[in-house]
Coordinates of C-alpha atoms in Angstrom, one line a residue:
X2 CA 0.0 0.0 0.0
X3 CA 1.2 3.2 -0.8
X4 CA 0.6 6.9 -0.4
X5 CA -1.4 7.2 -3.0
X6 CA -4.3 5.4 -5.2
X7 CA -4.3 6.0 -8.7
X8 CA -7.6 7.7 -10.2
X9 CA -8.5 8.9 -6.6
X10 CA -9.5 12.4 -5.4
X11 CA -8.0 14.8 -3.6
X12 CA -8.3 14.1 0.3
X13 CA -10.0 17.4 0.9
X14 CA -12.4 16.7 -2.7
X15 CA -13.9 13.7 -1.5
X16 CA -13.7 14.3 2.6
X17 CA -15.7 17.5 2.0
X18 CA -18.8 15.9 1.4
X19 CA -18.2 13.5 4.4
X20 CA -18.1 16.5 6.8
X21 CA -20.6 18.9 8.7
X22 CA -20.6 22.3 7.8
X23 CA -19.5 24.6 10.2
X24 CA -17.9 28.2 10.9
X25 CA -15.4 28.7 13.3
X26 CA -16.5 29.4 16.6
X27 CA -16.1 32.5 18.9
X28 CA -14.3 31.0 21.8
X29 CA -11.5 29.9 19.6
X30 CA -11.6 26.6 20.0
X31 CA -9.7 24.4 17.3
X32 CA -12.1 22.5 16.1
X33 CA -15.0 23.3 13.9
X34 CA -17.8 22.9 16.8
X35 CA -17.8 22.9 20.3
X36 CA -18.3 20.0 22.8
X37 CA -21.5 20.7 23.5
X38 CA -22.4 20.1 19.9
X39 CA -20.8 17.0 19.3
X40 CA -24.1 15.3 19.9
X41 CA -25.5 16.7 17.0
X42 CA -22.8 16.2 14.5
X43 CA -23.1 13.9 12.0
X44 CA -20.2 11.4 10.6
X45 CA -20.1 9.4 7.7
X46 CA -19.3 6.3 8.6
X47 CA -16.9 3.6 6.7
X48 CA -14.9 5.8 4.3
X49 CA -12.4 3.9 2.7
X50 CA -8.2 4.3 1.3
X51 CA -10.0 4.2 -1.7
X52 CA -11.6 7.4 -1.8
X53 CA -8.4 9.3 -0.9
X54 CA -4.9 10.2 -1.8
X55 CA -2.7 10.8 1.4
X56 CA -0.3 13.7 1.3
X57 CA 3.0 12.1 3.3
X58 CA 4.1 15.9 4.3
X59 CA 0.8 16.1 6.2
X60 CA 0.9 12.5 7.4
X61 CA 4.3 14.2 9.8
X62 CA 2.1 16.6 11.6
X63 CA 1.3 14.0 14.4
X64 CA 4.3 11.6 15.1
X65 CA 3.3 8.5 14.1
X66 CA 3.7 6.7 18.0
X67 CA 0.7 9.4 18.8
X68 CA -1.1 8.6 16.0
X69 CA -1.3 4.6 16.3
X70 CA -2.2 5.7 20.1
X71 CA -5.1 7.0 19.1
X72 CA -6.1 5.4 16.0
X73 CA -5.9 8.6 14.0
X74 CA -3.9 9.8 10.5
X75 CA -3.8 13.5 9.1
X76 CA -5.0 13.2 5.3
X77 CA -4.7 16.7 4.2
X78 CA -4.7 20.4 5.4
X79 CA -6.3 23.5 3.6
X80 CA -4.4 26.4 5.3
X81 CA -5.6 26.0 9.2
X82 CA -7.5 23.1 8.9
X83 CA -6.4 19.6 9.7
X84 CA -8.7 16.4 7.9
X85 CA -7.9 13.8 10.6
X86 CA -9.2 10.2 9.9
X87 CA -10.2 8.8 13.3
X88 CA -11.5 5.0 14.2
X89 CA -13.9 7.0 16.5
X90 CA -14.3 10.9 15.3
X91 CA -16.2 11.0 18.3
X92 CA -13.4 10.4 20.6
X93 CA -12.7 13.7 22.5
X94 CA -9.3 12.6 24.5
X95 CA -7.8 12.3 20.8
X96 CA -9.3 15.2 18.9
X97 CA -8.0 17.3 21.8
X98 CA -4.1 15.8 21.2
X99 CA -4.6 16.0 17.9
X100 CA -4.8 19.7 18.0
X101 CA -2.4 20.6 20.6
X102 CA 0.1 18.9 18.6
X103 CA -0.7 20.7 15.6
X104 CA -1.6 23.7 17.1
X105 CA -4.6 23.3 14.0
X106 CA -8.4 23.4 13.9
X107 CA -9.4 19.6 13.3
X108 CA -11.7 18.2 11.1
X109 CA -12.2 14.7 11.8
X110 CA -13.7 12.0 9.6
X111 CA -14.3 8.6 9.8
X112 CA -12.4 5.6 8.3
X113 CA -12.4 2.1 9.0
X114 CA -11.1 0.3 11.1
X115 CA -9.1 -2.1 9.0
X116 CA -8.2 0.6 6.4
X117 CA -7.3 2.9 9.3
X118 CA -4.6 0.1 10.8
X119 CA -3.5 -0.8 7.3
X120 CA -2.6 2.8 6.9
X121 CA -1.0 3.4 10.3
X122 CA 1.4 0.7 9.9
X123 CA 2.7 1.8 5.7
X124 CA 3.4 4.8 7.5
X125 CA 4.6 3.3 10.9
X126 CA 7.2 1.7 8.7
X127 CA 8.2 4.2 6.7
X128 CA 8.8 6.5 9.5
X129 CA 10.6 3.8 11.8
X130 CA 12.6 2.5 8.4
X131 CA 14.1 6.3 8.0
X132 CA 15.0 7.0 11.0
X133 CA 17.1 3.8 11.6
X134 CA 18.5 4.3 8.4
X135 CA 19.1 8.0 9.5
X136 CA 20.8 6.7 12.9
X137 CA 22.9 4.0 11.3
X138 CA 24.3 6.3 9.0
X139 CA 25.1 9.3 11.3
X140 CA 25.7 7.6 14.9
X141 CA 28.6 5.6 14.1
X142 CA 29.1 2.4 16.5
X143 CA 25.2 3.4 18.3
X144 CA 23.8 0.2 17.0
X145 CA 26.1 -3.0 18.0
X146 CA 24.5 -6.0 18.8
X147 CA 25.0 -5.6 22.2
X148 CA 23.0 -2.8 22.2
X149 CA 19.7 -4.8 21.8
X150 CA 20.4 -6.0 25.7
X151 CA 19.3 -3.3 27.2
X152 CA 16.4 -4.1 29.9
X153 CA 12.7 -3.6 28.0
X154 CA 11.7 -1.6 30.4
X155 CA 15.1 1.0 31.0
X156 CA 13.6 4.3 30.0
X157 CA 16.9 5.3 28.1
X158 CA 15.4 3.0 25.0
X159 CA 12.1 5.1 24.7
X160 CA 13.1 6.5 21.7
X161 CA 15.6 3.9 20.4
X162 CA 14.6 3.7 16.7
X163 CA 15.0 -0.2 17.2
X164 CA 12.8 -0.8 19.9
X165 CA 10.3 1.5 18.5
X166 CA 10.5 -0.6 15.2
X167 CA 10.1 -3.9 16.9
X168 CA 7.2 -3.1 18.8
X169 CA 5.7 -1.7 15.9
X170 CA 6.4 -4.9 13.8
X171 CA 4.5 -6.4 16.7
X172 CA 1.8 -4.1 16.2
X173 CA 1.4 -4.6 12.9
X174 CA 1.2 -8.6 13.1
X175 CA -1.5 -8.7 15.6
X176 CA -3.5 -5.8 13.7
X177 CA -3.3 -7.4 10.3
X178 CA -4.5 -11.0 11.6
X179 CA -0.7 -12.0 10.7
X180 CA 0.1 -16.0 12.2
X181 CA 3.8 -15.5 11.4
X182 CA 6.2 -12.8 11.3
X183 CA 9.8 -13.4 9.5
X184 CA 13.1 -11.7 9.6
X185 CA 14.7 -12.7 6.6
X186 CA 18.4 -11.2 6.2
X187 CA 20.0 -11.2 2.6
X188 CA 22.5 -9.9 0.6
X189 CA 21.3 -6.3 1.1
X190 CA 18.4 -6.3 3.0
X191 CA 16.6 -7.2 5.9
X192 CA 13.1 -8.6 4.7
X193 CA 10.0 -8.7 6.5
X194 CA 7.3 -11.0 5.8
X195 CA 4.4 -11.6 7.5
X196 CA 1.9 -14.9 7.2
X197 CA -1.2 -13.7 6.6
X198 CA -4.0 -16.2 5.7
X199 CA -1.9 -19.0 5.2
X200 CA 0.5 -16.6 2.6
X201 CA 3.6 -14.8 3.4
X202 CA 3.3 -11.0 2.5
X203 CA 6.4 -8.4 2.3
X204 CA 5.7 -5.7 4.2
X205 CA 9.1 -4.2 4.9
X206 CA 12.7 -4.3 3.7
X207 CA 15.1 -2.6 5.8
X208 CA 18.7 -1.7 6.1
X209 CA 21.0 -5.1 6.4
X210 CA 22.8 -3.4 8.7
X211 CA 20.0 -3.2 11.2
X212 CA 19.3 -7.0 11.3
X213 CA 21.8 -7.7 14.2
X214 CA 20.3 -4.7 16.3
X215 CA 16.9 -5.6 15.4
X216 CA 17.9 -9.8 16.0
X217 CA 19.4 -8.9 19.6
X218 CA 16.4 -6.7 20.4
X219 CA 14.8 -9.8 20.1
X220 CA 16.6 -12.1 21.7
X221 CA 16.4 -10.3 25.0
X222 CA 12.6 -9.8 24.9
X223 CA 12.3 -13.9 24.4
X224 CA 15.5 -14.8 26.9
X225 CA 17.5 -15.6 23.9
X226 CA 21.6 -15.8 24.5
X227 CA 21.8 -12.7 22.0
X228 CA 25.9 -14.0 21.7
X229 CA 25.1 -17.1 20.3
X230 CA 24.4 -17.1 16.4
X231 CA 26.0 -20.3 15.4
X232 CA 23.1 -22.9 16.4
X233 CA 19.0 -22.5 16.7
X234 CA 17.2 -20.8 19.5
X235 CA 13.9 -21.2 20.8
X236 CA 12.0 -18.6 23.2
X237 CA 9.1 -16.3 24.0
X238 CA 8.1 -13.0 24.6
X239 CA 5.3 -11.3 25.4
X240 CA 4.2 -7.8 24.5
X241 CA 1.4 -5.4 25.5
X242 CA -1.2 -4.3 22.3
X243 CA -4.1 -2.8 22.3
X244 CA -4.1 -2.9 26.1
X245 CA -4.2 -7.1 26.1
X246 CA -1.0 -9.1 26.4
X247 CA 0.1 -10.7 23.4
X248 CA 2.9 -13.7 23.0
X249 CA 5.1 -14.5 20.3
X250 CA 6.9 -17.7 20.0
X251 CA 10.3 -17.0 19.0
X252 CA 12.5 -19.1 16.5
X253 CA 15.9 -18.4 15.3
X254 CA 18.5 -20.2 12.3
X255 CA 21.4 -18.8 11.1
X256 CA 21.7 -18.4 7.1
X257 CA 24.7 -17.4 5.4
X258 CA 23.8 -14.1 5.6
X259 CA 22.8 -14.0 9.1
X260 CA 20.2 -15.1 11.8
X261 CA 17.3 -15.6 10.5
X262 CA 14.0 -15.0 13.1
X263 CA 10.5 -16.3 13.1
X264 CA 8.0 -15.2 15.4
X265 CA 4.6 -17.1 15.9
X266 CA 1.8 -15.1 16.8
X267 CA -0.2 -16.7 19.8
X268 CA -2.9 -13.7 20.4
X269 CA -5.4 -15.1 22.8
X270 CA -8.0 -12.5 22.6
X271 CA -8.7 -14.1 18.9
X272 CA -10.4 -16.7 21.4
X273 CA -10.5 -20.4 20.5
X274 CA -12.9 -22.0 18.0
X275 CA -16.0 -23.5 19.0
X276 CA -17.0 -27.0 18.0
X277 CA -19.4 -25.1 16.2
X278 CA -17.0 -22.5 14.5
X279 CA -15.0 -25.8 13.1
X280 CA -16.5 -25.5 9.4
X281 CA -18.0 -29.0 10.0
X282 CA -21.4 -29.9 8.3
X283 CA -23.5 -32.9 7.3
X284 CA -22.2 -36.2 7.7
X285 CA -18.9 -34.9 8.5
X286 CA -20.5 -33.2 11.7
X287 CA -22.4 -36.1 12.7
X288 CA -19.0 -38.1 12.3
X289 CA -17.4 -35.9 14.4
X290 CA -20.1 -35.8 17.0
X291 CA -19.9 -39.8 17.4
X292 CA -16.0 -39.6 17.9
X293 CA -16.6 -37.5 20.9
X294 CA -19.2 -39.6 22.3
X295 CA -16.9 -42.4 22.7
X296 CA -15.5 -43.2 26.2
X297 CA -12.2 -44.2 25.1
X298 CA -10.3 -44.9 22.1
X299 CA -7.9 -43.1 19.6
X300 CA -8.4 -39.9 17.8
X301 CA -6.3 -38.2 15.5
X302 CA -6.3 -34.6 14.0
X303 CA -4.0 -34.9 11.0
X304 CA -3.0 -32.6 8.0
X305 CA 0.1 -31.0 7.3
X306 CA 1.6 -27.7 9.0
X307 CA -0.8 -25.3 9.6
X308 CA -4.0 -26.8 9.0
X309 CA -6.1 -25.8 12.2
X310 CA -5.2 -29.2 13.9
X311 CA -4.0 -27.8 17.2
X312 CA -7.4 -25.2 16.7
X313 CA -9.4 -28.2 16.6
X314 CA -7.6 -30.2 19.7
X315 CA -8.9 -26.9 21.9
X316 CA -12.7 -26.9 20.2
X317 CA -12.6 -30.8 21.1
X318 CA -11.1 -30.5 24.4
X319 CA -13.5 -27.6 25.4
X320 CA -16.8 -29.3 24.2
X321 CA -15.7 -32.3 26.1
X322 CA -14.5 -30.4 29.4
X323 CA -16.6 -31.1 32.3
X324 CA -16.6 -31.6 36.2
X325 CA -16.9 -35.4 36.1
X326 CA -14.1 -35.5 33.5
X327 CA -10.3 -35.0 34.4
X328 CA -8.6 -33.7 31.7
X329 CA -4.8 -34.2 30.8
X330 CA -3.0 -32.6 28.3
X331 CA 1.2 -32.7 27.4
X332 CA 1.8 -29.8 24.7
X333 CA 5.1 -28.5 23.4
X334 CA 4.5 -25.5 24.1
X335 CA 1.2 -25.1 25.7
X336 CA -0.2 -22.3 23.2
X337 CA -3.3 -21.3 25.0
X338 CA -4.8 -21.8 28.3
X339 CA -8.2 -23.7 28.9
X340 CA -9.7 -23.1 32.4
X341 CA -10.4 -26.2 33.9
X342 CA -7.9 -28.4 32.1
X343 CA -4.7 -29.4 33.5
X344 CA -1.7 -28.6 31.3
X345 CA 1.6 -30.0 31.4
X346 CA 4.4 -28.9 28.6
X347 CA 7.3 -30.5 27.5
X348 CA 11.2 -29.7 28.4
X349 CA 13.2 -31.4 26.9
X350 CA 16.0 -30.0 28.8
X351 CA 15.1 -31.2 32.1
X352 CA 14.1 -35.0 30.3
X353 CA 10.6 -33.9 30.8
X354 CA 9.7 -35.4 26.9
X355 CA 6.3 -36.9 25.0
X356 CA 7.4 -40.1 26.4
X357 CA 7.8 -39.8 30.0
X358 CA 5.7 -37.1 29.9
X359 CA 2.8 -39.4 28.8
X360 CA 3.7 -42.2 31.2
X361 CA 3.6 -39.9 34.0
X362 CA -0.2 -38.6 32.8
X363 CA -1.5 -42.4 32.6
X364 CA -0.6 -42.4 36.3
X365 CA -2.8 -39.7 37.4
X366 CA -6.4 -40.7 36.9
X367 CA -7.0 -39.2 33.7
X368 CA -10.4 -39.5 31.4
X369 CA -9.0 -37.8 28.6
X370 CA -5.5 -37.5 27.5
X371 CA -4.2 -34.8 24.9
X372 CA -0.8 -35.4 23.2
X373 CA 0.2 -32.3 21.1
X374 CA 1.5 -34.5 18.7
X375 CA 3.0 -38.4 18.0
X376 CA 6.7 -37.9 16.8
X377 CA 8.4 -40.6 17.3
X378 CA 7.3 -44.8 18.0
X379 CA 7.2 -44.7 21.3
X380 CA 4.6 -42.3 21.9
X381 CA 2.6 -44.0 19.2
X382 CA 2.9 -46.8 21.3
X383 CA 2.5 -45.1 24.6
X384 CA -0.9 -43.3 22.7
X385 CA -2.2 -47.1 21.7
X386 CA -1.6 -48.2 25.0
X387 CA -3.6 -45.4 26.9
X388 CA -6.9 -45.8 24.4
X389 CA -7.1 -49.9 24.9
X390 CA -7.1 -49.3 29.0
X391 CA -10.2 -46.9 28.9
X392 CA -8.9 -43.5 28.2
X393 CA -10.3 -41.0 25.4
X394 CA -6.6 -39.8 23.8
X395 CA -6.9 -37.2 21.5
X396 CA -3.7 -36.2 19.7
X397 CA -2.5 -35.1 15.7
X398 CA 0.1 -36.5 13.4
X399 CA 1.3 -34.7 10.4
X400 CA -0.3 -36.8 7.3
X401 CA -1.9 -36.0 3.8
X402 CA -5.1 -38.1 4.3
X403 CA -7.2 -40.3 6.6
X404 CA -6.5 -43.4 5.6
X405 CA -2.9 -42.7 4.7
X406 CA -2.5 -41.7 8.7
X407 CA -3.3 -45.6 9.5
X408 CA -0.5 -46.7 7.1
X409 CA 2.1 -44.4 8.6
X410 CA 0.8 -45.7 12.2
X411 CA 1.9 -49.5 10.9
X412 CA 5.1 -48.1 9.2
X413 CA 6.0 -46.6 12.7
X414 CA 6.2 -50.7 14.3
X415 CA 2.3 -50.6 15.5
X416 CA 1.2 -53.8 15.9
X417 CA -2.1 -54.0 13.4
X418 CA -4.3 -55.8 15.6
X419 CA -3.6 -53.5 18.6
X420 CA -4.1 -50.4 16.3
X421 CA -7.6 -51.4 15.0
X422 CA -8.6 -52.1 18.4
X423 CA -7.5 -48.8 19.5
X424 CA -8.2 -46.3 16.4
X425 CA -12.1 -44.9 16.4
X426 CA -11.3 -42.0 14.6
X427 CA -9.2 -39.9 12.0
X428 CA -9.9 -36.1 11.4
X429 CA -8.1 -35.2 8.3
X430 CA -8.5 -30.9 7.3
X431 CA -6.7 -28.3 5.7
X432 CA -7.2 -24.4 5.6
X433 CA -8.5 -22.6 2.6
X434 CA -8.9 -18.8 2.6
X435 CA -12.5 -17.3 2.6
X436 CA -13.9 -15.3 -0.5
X437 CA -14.6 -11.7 0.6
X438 CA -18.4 -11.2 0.9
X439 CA -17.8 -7.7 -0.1
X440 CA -17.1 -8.5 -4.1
X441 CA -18.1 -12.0 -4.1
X442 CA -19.6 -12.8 -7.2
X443 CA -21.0 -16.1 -9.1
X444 CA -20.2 -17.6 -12.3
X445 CA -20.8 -20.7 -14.0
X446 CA -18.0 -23.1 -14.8
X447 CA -16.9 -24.5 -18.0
X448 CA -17.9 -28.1 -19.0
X449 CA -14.3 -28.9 -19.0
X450 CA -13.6 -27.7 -15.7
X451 CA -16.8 -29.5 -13.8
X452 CA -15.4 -32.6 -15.7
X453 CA -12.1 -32.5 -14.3
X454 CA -13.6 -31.9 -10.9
X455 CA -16.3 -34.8 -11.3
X456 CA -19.1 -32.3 -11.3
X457 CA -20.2 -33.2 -15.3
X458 CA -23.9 -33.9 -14.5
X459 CA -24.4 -30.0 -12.2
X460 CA -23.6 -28.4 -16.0
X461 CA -26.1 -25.3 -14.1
X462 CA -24.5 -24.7 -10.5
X463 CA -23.1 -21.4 -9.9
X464 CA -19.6 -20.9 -8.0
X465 CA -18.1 -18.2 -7.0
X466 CA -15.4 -15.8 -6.9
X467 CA -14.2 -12.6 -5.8
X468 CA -12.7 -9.5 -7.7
X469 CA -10.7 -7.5 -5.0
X470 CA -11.6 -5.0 -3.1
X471 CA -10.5 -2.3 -0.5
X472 CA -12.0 -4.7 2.5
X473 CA -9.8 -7.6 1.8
X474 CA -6.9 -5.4 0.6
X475 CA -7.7 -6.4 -3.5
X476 CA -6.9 -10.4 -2.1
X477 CA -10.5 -11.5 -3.0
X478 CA -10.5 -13.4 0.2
X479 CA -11.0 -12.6 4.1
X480 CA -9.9 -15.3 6.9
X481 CA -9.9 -18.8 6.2
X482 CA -12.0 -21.9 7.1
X483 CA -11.5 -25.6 7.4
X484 CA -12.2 -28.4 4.5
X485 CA -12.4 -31.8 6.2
X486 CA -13.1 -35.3 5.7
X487 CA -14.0 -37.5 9.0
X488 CA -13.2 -41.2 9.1
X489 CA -15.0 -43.8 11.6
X490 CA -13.3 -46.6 11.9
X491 CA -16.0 -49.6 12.1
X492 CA -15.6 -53.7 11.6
X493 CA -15.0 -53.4 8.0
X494 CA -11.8 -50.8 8.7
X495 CA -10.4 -52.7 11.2
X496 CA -10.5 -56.0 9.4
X497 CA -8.8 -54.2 7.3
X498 CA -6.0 -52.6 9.4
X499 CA -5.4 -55.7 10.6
X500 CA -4.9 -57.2 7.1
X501 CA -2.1 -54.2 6.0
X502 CA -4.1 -53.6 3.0
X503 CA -3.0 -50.4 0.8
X504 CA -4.0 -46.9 1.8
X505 CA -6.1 -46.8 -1.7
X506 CA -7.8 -49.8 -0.7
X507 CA -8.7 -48.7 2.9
X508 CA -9.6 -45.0 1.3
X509 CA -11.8 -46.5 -0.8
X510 CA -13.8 -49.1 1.8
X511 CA -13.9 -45.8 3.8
X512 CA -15.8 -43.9 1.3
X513 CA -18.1 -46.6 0.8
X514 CA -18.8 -46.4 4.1
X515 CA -19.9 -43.0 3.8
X516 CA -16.5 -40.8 4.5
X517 CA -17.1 -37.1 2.7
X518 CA -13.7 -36.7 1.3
X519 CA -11.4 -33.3 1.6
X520 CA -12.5 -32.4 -2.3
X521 CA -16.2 -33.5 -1.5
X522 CA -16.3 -30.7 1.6
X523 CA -14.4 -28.3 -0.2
X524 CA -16.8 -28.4 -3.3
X525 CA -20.0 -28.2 -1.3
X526 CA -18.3 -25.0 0.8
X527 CA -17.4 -23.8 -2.7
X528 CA -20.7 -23.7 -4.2
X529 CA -22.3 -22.2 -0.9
X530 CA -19.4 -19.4 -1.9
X531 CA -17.4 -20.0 1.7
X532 CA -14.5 -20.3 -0.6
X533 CA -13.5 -20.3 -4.7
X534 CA -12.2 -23.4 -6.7
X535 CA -9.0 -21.9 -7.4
X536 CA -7.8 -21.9 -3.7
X537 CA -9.0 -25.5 -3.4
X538 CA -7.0 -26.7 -5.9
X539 CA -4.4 -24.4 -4.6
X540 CA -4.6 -26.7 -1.1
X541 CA -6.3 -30.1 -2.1
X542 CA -3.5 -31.9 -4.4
X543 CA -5.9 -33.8 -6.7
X544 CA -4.9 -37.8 -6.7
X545 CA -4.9 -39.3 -10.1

C-alpha cells in the first residue's frame, strides 16, 4: 500500500462531502464545533483508502507513536484546517491531542477500522525504516549487537529507533490477523514478511545493517543468549497491544547471511474455536459428533503444517470439558490456556519429553489424554496403550489423508491388531482462505472444468469468486475456514487394518462407508461461496 491510489481524489475533494458544515466558533476553539455540539454532528461512517490520496508531508504533523495511540492519521490540510481520519471521530481525548500537537483546527472524519490500521502501519514503517537508516548512517558504533540487551523496560530506550521498530512490527502482526512474522536477512536487505492467511506478504525491507540490532532486540525480549548465532534458538516474549497481552513464539537459524528469526503469533484474545465455529457440516458433523461420544479410544487430528489441527484439539477439548471428566493434556508448548484443564508442557531440557511425559499422565487418573503430537514410535505406542485401557486420547500426526494416517501408524512398528482395536477415529482438514463477501460474485463453470472436478452432471450450479476490493486489501478473500473429511473406523476398517491392505484400498472401503472426502467438503463449501475453486486446488493436491 502506498501513499497514493491511482484515479482517486483529492483528500479534501472527497472528505468535503463527508463533513458537517461549520464556521469557526467565537471561543477559539480548534475545532469546527464545540463539545457541547458533538451530539449533533453527523459522521459518515466507513470511508475507505479508496476514496483518498494521502499527502506524506501532512501525514508528519502528528508523530506516528501518537497517531497509532489513538487510531488517527492526518490526510490533508487547507491552510488552518487539519482532515484527521479517526477510528472513533467521536473520541474527545484524541481530537484534543490531535490539536495541541498541531496547534490546528481539526476536522475529523471517519475511516475504518481495517483501512485505518493498514494505513498506520505503511506509515509506521516508513517513518521507523528512515529513522534507523538516518541513525545508522550518522551515529557511528550506536547500534552493535550488544545494544539490543538493554532491559525492556530502561527508560533510556524510549526512543531507540530499534525498539520502536520492533514493537511496531509487533503491532502490525497482531492488527493485520498475521500467524507468522519473519526476519529474513539477505545480501542487502533485511526482509520482513508476514503470514497472513496462510500466505507470506512483504511488508518491509530494511537496512542489512539493522538486522543484528533488530535480532538482539529480540533475543532479549524472548530470553535468547543474544551471543550465540552459530546454532538454533527457541523462546518467547510477550508484548502489551491494544491494552491485552500478546505472546510470540520465538525461533531463530542462522543463514549465510545472518540469523534468521521467526516469530509465531499466539494472540489469545482471537479466542479459541468452538466445535461449532470448526466448518464442520452434514455427515462430517455427525462423524465428528460420534467420535466424541466415545468413552475411550484413539483420535487423530491430521494434515500438514498449519491446518487448524491444534485449533481443533482446543474446540474438542472444550466441548468435552466437564466436572466429572479429568482432563490431561502434554503440549510443546502449551499455546493457550483452557480453564479447567490441566496442562503440562514439555522440556526437553530437564528430560521432561512426549514419552515420559505421557507415562507420568496415565498415572494420574486421567479421562481424557491430549498429546500435542506423536513424533516418534514410542509415543505412538504409549498413545495405543492409553486408548485400549479406557482413556479417550486425542492427539494429531502430520499426514496428507485419513486413511494414509493408519498406514504411517503401521510403518512406525504398530502392531495392526492392537491399532484397529485402539483407532475410532481420523480427522483429516486443511485451511482454505474465505472469498470476501464484499465483491463476491458467481459464475458458471466450464464443462471442462466440472469434468475434471467430477461435477459433469451440475452443468447449471453457480460458484463463486471474488474481484478485489478495498475490504480484503484487492486479495478476493478474508480469513480462512476448514475443509475436512472424518473417518469412523467400524468392523470393515479394522479388518482391514489388521490385514495391512493399501492406503487406496482402505480409502476406498472408507468412502463406501460414507467418509465425505477433503474435495467432496471443499466443493459443497465452494458452491455455498465459503471459498473459490481456485484456492481449493491451490490446497487439495488432486490424486490421479
Amino acid at each position: 500500500m502506498g501513499p497514493n491510489r491511482a484515479g482517486s481524489e483529492s483528500a479534501t475533494g472527497v472528505l468535503s462531502k463527508y463533513m458537517p458544515e461549520s464556521q469557526d466558533n467565537e471561543s477559539g476553539s480548534l475545532f469546527p464545533f464545540t463539545p457541547a455540539d458533538r451530539g449533533t454532528q453527523h459522521f459518515a461512517p466507513g470511508i475507505s483508502l479508496d476514496q483518498v490520496t494521502i499527502d506524506p508531508q501532512t501525514v508528519q504533523l502528528i508523530p506516528i507513536e501518537k497517531a497509532i495511540q489513538y487510531r488517527m492519521l492526518p490526510l490533508s490540510r487547507n491552510g488552518s484546517r487539519l482532515q484527521l481520519a479517526m477510528a472513533d471521530p467521536e473520541d474527545l481525548q484524541a481530537l484534543e491531542n490531535a490539536a495541541l500537537i498541531t496547534g490546528m483546527k481539526i476536522e475529523p472524519v471517519a475511516m475504518e477500522r481495517r483501512d485505518l490500521e493498514a494505513a498506520l502501519s505503511y506509515y509506521g514503517q516508513l517513518a521507523m525504516s528512515a529513522a534507523l537508516d538516518r541513525d545508522l548512517q550518522t551515529g557511528p558504533g550506536a547500534y552493535t549487537p550488544g545494544n539490543g540487551a538493554e532491559e525492556p523496560a530502561d527508560p533510556v530506550l524510549a526512543d531507540d529507533p530499534v525498539v520502536k521498530l520492533v514493537q511496531s512490527l509487533l503491532n502490525q502482526a497482531v492488527a493485520s490477523g498475521a500467524s507468522d512474522i519473519h526476519l529474513e536477512p539477505l545480501d542487502t536487505k533485511l526482509r520482513v514478511r508476514m503470514r497472513i492467511d496462510g500466505l507470506l506478504v512483504e511488508t518491509a525491507l530494511l537496512p542489512q545493517q539493522a538486522a543484528p540490532a533488530i535480532g538482539s532486540r529480540i533475543k532479549v525480549l524472548s530470553g535468547l543468549d543474544i551471543s550465540e548465532k552459530r546454532l538454533p534458538q527457541d523462546g518467547r516474549l510477550t508484548s502489551v497491544i491494544d491494552d491485552r497481552r500478546v505472546s510470540f513464539r520465538v525461533s531463530t537459524i542462522p543463514s549465510i547471511h545472518g540469523e534468521k528469526l521467526v516469530l509465531r503469533v499466539l494472540d489469545q484474545s482471537r479466542g479459541l474455536l468452538s466445535v461449532e465455529q470448526l466448518g464442520l457440516c452434514g455427515r462430517n458433523r455427525q462423524s465428528f459428533d460420534r467420535l466424541l461420544q466415545r468413552p475411550h479410544g484413539l483420535v487423530l487430528v491430521v494434515g500438514p503444517t498449519g491446518s487448524g489441527k491444534t485449533s481443533t484439539l482446543y474446540a474438542m477439548l472444550q466441548h468435552l470439558n466437564s466436572p466429572e471428566r479429568n482432563i490431561i493434556t502434554l503440549e510443546d508448548p502449551v499455546e493457550y490456556s483452557l480453564p479447567g484443564i490441566t496442562q503440562a508442557q514439555v522440556n526437553n531440557r530437564a528430560g521432561f519429553t512426549f514419552v515420559s511425559g505421557l507415562r507420568s499422565l496415565l498415572r494420574s487418573d486421567p479421562d481424557i489424554i491430549m498429546v500435542g503430537e506423536i513424533r516418534d514410535t514410542e509415543t505412538a505406542r504409549l498413545a495405543v496403550h492409553a486408548a485400549l485401557t479406557g482413556h479417550l486420547v486425542l492427539t494429531t500426526l502430520h499426514t496428507t489423508s485419513a486413511a494414509g494416517t493408519v498406514i504411517r501408524l503401521l510403518d512406525m512398528g504398530i502392531e495392526p491388531f492392537l491399532l484397529a482395536s485402539a483407532l475410532t477415529g481420523v480427522i483429516s482438514q486443511r485451511l482454505v482462505r474465505s472469498l470476501c463477501t464484499n465483491c463476491r460474485e458467481t459464475y458458471v463453470l466450464s464443462g471442462t472444468a466440472r469434468q475434471s472436478l467430477g461435477l459433469g452432471g451440475e452443468p447449471g450450479h453457480f460458484f463463486y469468486r471474488s474481484t478485489g476490493c478495498h475490504q480484503c486489501r484487492s486479495t478476493g478473500y478474508q480469513g480462512r475456514i476448514a475443509v475436512q473429511e472424518v473417518m469412523e473406523v467400524d468392523s470393515l476398517l479394522r479388518n482391514l487394518i489388521i490385514g495391512r491392505v493399501t492406503e487406496r484400498e482402505l480409502e476406498a472401503a472408507a468412502l463406501d462407508s460414507g467418509m465425505v472426502s477433503l474435495m467432496e467438503d471443499g466443493l459443497d463449501k465452494a458452491k455455498r461461496g465459503l471459498t473459490s475453486i481456485e484456492e481449493l486446488l491451490r490446497i487439495i493436491c488432486l490424486q490421479p
